[in-house]
Amino acid sequence: MMSIGFEGNPFVNKSVLDMFIKCGMMDFARKLFEEMEFKDVVVWNMMVSGYASNGDFEQALKCFEDMKGLDDFTPNVVSWTALIAGNEQHGHSSLALQVFRQMLIERVKPNSITIASVVSACTNLSLLQHGKEIHAYCIKNEGLDSDAGWNGLITGFTKTGDGNKGLHFFFRMCQTGIMPNVTSISSALAGCALVKDLKLGKQIHGYVARNKIELSTGLGSALISMYSDCGRLDLACSVFSELSVRDVVIWNSIISACAHNEQVVTALNLLREMVKSKVQPNMVTIVSILPACARLAALQQGKEIHQFIIRNGLDAFNLVWNALIDLYGRCGLVKIARRIFDLMPQRDIVSWNTMIAGYGMHGFGMDAVNLFRRLQCTDLKPNHFTFTSLLSACSHAGLTDEGWKYFKMMKSEYDLDPAIEQYACLVDLLARAGQFDESLEFIKEMPFQPNAAIWGSILGACRIHLNPELAEEAASFLFELEPQNSGNYILLANIYSAVGRWEEAAKVRCLMKERGVSKPPGCSWIAVKRIIHSFIVGDASHPLIEEISAKVESLYSEIKEIGYVPETNFVLQDVEDDEKENSLCGHSEKLAIAFGLISTPSGTPLRIIKNLRVCGDCHSATKFISKVANREIIMRDCFRFHHFVDGVCSCGDYW
């Protein structure tokens, strides 16, 4: 398996080793490492860094200790820093500080990246005095307060996701009289992107223009990413158009920008232009565009990318395989997602997590549980993301006993302290099952203050079980925690309307108006013949609106004949029943379904995406429509998938 024809070439071996490590394929990396005859300090450092960056600190420390035991390799700043940064980035801040202390005891001088990781660890642990001591150390030690030192701090913090700290050190550097260079400017722009500071980003761009600083690959890419992340795709495209030299990094940046802003068609067109320009797409290109196809359930476009991957031999990377699993899972083709998962030559923990999450989104809880049991038989260890996906799957399928079991297993078998995400999943599980007393008791015993996700789970369950009293309590917390989230107000008003408490429902609407909270219109999408059609509730702008409206009316007549009764309690206003029915007819998902039925061949499945939770009436109507139209209708709302076949939904009316 490792025979590639260059076994005696140290340079090639290092390159292949680097590729395995960057792709998270540490088993392959270890095998190659063991077969290498010549192992210099660089190779040892690569292995330590690889294990640390992948969160396998047991192997990282073992490799580190083995390295220390060799006469001709005393570990240098690179391997020490890899251990420190790896621990800090994976939430083990205390261990990061312990390794740093040992590093100083052994008289290995830290570099700027070491310092950035240690300062971040101090911040995570609220150790202000330790942070001040490290700052003083930087000032006293020549080199750490230099140009390169400042750049390291700025870059280190932005790379670890702390844009505010990165920008803080950028301003500090400027105040000391050191002029920023391309590296510090690029890192500062990355910081602006993280904190969404468009104004500052524009100011830095202006500085670049005034000083006639050449837009190199790194700087051009940073500007494109900054404008994209700040919601100004137009300015990102403007920067791209100004660049005379466009290498793979620049192309990847603009494709990622378009994909990030859900301009999938534009991203695909850019990919074609990239190929025409004789720039070869790489793994980064693919994993930039596939998630956008997944978010919009753009199946046809996703299939094109899949074919491109095969034609260009880009299926050697786990990141690509994982993105494909996510794509097909989010497009409703969970069986194809599983087929890809089974075909993978090497699965990492992300592969397992993505597949488990896919089953959960579709309501296939036992499939998720069975897959987790298979994971337990491998050498991989579940992480927090694994348990979040697993517990969410149990919640959507009503697997209360299994959920409790796996929640407790986190600590008892894997020494993982449940985070608030896992607590929220268990609250959701209990509340959905109607176990409100147990849910509230569990919330009281949590080591965290309940957040919006937890109270949102309670409120959502109150809709299922029509519990307006508890809904009021949950909503009162939510109105404080996220006062501008319209979904909480609408959900409470829906619950009041469902039990006929029209005055309270009206008061909620008034409260929204007083607080300036606006409800986003319900919007649904369907892709037909490679074109994505969007429908907004009550919208009459589609060129085929007359045919669509006629189809909705005929569908209503057909499904009423076989037992459909409009659920008018989902209309918030206290108006006559016929007005309520007319209001329900205009819901965006019904318009999208009707359009799909008149625009696609008989018998083909319809795939609908909705930006909000599907309402109870649309859910009920879609079940009947799937029966009279003899179509499978796959609907993805903001919470989960619903597979409607022959009058039945895969969620079992449990959503």
mmCIF file of C-alpha atoms in Angstrom, residues 272-453:
data_model
loop_
_atom_site.group_PDB
_atom_site.id
_atom_site.type_symbol
_atom_site.label_atom_id
_atom_site.label_comp_id
_atom_site.label_asym_id
_atom_site.label_seq_id
_atom_site.Cartn_x
_atom_site.Cartn_y
_atom_site.Cartn_z
ATOM 1 C CA ARG A 272 -15.592 26.371 -15.091
ATOM 2 C CA GLU A 273 -13.695 29.630 -15.739
ATOM 3 C CA MET A 274 -10.929 28.446 -13.444
ATOM 4 C CA VAL A 275 -10.480 25.265 -15.477
ATOM 5 C CA LYS A 276 -10.533 27.232 -18.753
ATOM 6 C CA SER A 277 -7.809 29.472 -17.316
ATOM 7 C CA LYS A 278 -5.604 26.397 -16.971
ATOM 8 C CA VAL A 279 -5.618 26.618 -13.170
ATOM 9 C CA GLN A 280 -6.108 23.146 -11.729
ATOM 10 C CA PRO A 281 -8.740 22.981 -8.929
ATOM 11 C CA ASN A 282 -7.619 21.223 -5.777
ATOM 12 C CA MET A 283 -9.179 19.734 -2.681
ATOM 13 C CA VAL A 284 -9.795 23.200 -1.178
ATOM 14 C CA THR A 285 -11.794 24.220 -4.265
ATOM 15 C CA ILE A 286 -14.079 21.232 -3.915
ATOM 16 C CA VAL A 287 -14.677 21.473 -0.178
ATOM 17 C CA SER A 288 -15.499 25.162 -0.650
ATOM 18 C CA ILE A 289 -18.290 24.592 -3.138
ATOM 19 C CA LEU A 290 -19.855 21.302 -2.002
ATOM 20 C CA PRO A 291 -21.220 22.660 1.323
ATOM 21 C CA ALA A 292 -23.073 25.401 -0.580
ATOM 22 C CA CYS A 293 -24.693 22.787 -2.817
ATOM 23 C CA ALA A 294 -25.598 20.909 0.360
ATOM 24 C CA ARG A 295 -27.126 23.972 2.059
ATOM 25 C CA LEU A 296 -29.388 24.675 -0.920
ATOM 26 C CA ALA A 297 -29.999 20.980 -1.671
ATOM 27 C CA ALA A 298 -28.719 21.737 -5.183
ATOM 28 C CA LEU A 299 -28.523 18.054 -6.044
ATOM 29 C CA GLN A 300 -27.890 18.367 -9.786
ATOM 30 C CA GLN A 301 -25.049 20.831 -9.246
ATOM 31 C CA GLY A 302 -23.654 18.626 -6.487
ATOM 32 C CA LYS A 303 -23.677 15.636 -8.817
ATOM 33 C CA GLU A 304 -21.726 17.664 -11.392
ATOM 34 C CA ILE A 305 -19.088 18.409 -8.772
ATOM 35 C CA HIS A 306 -19.010 14.725 -7.815
ATOM 36 C CA GLN A 307 -18.333 13.780 -11.444
ATOM 37 C CA PHE A 308 -15.631 16.452 -11.624
ATOM 38 C CA ILE A 309 -14.002 14.972 -8.508
ATOM 39 C CA ILE A 310 -13.872 11.521 -10.097
ATOM 40 C CA ARG A 311 -12.571 12.792 -13.446
ATOM 41 C CA ASN A 312 -9.788 14.789 -11.811
ATOM 42 C CA GLY A 313 -8.710 12.258 -9.205
ATOM 43 C CA LEU A 314 -9.650 14.443 -6.238
ATOM 44 C CA ASP A 315 -11.236 11.542 -4.341
ATOM 45 C CA ALA A 316 -8.037 10.703 -2.465
ATOM 46 C CA PHE A 317 -8.830 13.076 0.398
ATOM 47 C CA ASN A 318 -11.078 12.451 3.387
ATOM 48 C CA LEU A 319 -12.262 16.062 3.368
ATOM 49 C CA VAL A 320 -13.759 15.509 -0.078
ATOM 50 C CA TRP A 321 -15.412 12.208 0.855
ATOM 51 C CA ASN A 322 -16.852 13.789 4.005
ATOM 52 C CA ALA A 323 -18.214 16.736 2.017
ATOM 53 C CA LEU A 324 -19.911 14.305 -0.377
ATOM 54 C CA ILE A 325 -21.532 12.432 2.518
ATOM 55 C CA ASP A 326 -22.842 15.747 3.815
ATOM 56 C CA LEU A 327 -24.059 16.790 0.349
ATOM 57 C CA TYR A 328 -26.141 13.685 -0.301
ATOM 58 C CA GLY A 329 -27.397 13.599 3.262
ATOM 59 C CA ARG A 330 -28.621 17.202 3.055
ATOM 60 C CA CYS A 331 -30.179 16.570 -0.367
ATOM 61 C CA GLY A 332 -32.337 13.806 1.086
ATOM 62 C CA LEU A 333 -30.375 10.905 -0.409
ATOM 63 C CA VAL A 334 -29.233 9.353 2.825
ATOM 64 C CA LYS A 335 -28.794 5.908 1.207
ATOM 65 C CA ILE A 336 -26.278 7.324 -1.283
ATOM 66 C CA ALA A 337 -24.532 9.125 1.589
ATOM 67 C CA ARG A 338 -24.204 5.780 3.368
ATOM 68 C CA ARG A 339 -22.924 4.116 0.195
ATOM 69 C CA ILE A 340 -20.148 6.719 -0.049
ATOM 70 C CA PHE A 341 -19.374 6.237 3.633
ATOM 71 C CA ASP A 342 -19.068 2.467 3.130
ATOM 72 C CA LEU A 343 -16.807 2.921 0.086
ATOM 73 C CA MET A 344 -14.325 5.186 1.885
ATOM 74 C CA PRO A 345 -10.856 3.625 2.010
ATOM 75 C CA GLN A 346 -10.066 5.373 5.303
ATOM 76 C CA ARG A 347 -12.643 6.940 7.628
ATOM 77 C CA ASP A 348 -11.779 9.578 10.201
ATOM 78 C CA ILE A 349 -13.981 10.678 13.088
ATOM 79 C CA VAL A 350 -15.483 13.440 10.900
ATOM 80 C CA SER A 351 -16.725 10.761 8.486
ATOM 81 C CA TRP A 352 -18.548 8.936 11.283
ATOM 82 C CA ASN A 353 -19.919 12.170 12.761
ATOM 83 C CA THR A 354 -21.236 13.352 9.386
ATOM 84 C CA MET A 355 -23.001 10.072 8.680
ATOM 85 C CA ILE A 356 -24.508 9.884 12.182
ATOM 86 C CA ALA A 357 -25.703 13.503 11.822
ATOM 87 C CA GLY A 358 -27.211 12.645 8.423
ATOM 88 C CA TYR A 359 -29.266 9.836 9.937
ATOM 89 C CA GLY A 360 -30.348 12.174 12.718
ATOM 90 C CA MET A 361 -31.551 14.890 10.322
ATOM 91 C CA HIS A 362 -33.724 12.334 8.549
ATOM 92 C CA GLY A 363 -35.196 10.938 11.756
ATOM 93 C CA PHE A 364 -33.490 7.560 11.360
ATOM 94 C CA GLY A 365 -32.505 7.316 15.003
ATOM 95 C CA MET A 366 -31.816 3.584 15.194
ATOM 96 C CA ASP A 367 -29.600 3.775 12.096
ATOM 97 C CA ALA A 368 -27.594 6.449 13.891
ATOM 98 C CA VAL A 369 -27.392 4.296 17.033
ATOM 99 C CA ASN A 370 -26.308 1.218 15.070
ATOM 100 C CA LEU A 371 -23.632 3.208 13.260
ATOM 101 C CA PHE A 372 -22.336 4.524 16.576
ATOM 102 C CA ARG A 373 -22.077 0.942 17.841
ATOM 103 C CA ARG A 374 -19.917 0.152 14.804
ATOM 104 C CA LEU A 375 -17.754 3.172 15.600
ATOM 105 C CA GLN A 376 -17.169 1.771 19.083
ATOM 106 C CA CYS A 377 -15.559 -1.293 17.480
ATOM 107 C CA THR A 378 -12.911 0.808 15.708
ATOM 108 C CA ASP A 379 -9.744 2.457 17.019
ATOM 109 C CA LEU A 380 -11.326 5.911 16.724
ATOM 110 C CA LYS A 381 -12.643 7.685 19.796
ATOM 111 C CA PRO A 382 -15.977 9.551 19.719
ATOM 112 C CA ASN A 383 -15.721 13.267 20.473
ATOM 113 C CA HIS A 384 -18.194 15.941 21.531
ATOM 114 C CA PHE A 385 -19.458 16.351 17.960
ATOM 115 C CA THR A 386 -20.151 12.620 17.783
ATOM 116 C CA PHE A 387 -22.345 12.722 20.855
ATOM 117 C CA THR A 388 -24.129 15.897 19.771
ATOM 118 C CA SER A 389 -25.080 14.190 16.489
ATOM 119 C CA LEU A 390 -26.022 10.944 18.237
ATOM 120 C CA LEU A 391 -28.131 12.588 20.945
ATOM 121 C CA SER A 392 -29.853 14.786 18.375
ATOM 122 C CA ALA A 393 -30.684 11.663 16.354
ATOM 123 C CA CYS A 394 -32.155 10.014 19.459
ATOM 124 C CA SER A 395 -34.198 13.156 20.127
ATOM 125 C CA HIS A 396 -35.691 13.331 16.619
ATOM 126 C CA ALA A 397 -36.639 9.653 16.789
ATOM 127 C CA GLY A 398 -37.991 9.654 20.362
ATOM 128 C CA LEU A 399 -35.321 7.235 21.628
ATOM 129 C CA THR A 400 -35.408 8.413 25.243
ATOM 130 C CA ASP A 401 -33.714 5.417 26.874
ATOM 131 C CA GLU A 402 -30.920 5.373 24.316
ATOM 132 C CA GLY A 403 -30.393 9.107 24.728
ATOM 133 C CA TRP A 404 -29.943 8.795 28.487
ATOM 134 C CA LYS A 405 -27.591 5.867 27.995
ATOM 135 C CA TYR A 406 -25.284 7.701 25.590
ATOM 136 C CA PHE A 407 -25.331 10.920 27.584
ATOM 137 C CA LYS A 408 -24.037 9.044 30.629
ATOM 138 C CA MET A 409 -21.581 7.099 28.465
ATOM 139 C CA MET A 410 -19.719 10.293 27.545
ATOM 140 C CA LYS A 411 -18.156 10.543 30.982
ATOM 141 C CA SER A 412 -18.215 6.928 32.134
ATOM 142 C CA GLU A 413 -16.548 5.381 29.070
ATOM 143 C CA TYR A 414 -14.828 8.224 27.222
ATOM 144 C CA ASP A 415 -13.977 10.695 30.001
ATOM 145 C CA LEU A 416 -15.755 13.481 28.113
ATOM 146 C CA ASP A 417 -17.488 16.082 30.245
ATOM 147 C CA PRO A 418 -20.784 16.878 28.494
ATOM 148 C CA ALA A 419 -20.844 20.427 27.137
ATOM 149 C CA ILE A 420 -23.946 22.591 26.989
ATOM 150 C CA GLU A 421 -24.662 21.305 23.453
ATOM 151 C CA GLN A 422 -25.125 17.769 24.768
ATOM 152 C CA TYR A 423 -27.224 19.009 27.699
ATOM 153 C CA ALA A 424 -29.434 20.863 25.213
ATOM 154 C CA CYS A 425 -29.887 17.662 23.184
ATOM 155 C CA LEU A 426 -31.011 15.742 26.244
ATOM 156 C CA VAL A 427 -33.430 18.487 27.291
ATOM 157 C CA ASP A 428 -34.861 18.376 23.772
ATOM 158 C CA LEU A 429 -35.143 14.590 23.973
ATOM 159 C CA LEU A 430 -37.028 14.657 27.276
ATOM 160 C CA ALA A 431 -39.271 17.582 26.360
ATOM 161 C CA ARG A 432 -40.236 16.137 22.966
ATOM 162 C CA ALA A 433 -41.289 12.967 24.796
ATOM 163 C CA GLY A 434 -43.538 15.103 27.000
ATOM 164 C CA GLN A 435 -41.409 14.541 30.115
ATOM 165 C CA PHE A 436 -41.559 18.182 31.193
ATOM 166 C CA ASP A 437 -41.016 17.596 34.916
ATOM 167 C CA GLU A 438 -37.883 15.574 34.183
ATOM 168 C CA SER A 439 -36.710 18.249 31.718
ATOM 169 C CA LEU A 440 -37.042 21.089 34.231
ATOM 170 C CA GLU A 441 -35.366 19.060 36.973
ATOM 171 C CA PHE A 442 -32.519 18.236 34.606
ATOM 172 C CA ILE A 443 -32.121 21.937 33.748
ATOM 173 C CA LYS A 444 -31.871 22.822 37.464
ATOM 174 C CA GLU A 445 -29.072 20.281 37.959
ATOM 175 C CA MET A 446 -26.997 21.427 34.975
ATOM 176 C CA PRO A 447 -23.542 22.912 35.673
ATOM 177 C CA PHE A 448 -24.385 25.656 33.135
ATOM 178 C CA GLN A 449 -26.881 28.460 32.977
ATOM 179 C CA PRO A 450 -29.540 27.354 30.469
ATOM 180 C CA ASN A 451 -29.078 29.078 27.118
ATOM 181 C CA ALA A 452 -31.432 29.860 24.246
ATOM 182 C CA ALA A 453 -31.054 26.383 22.745
#
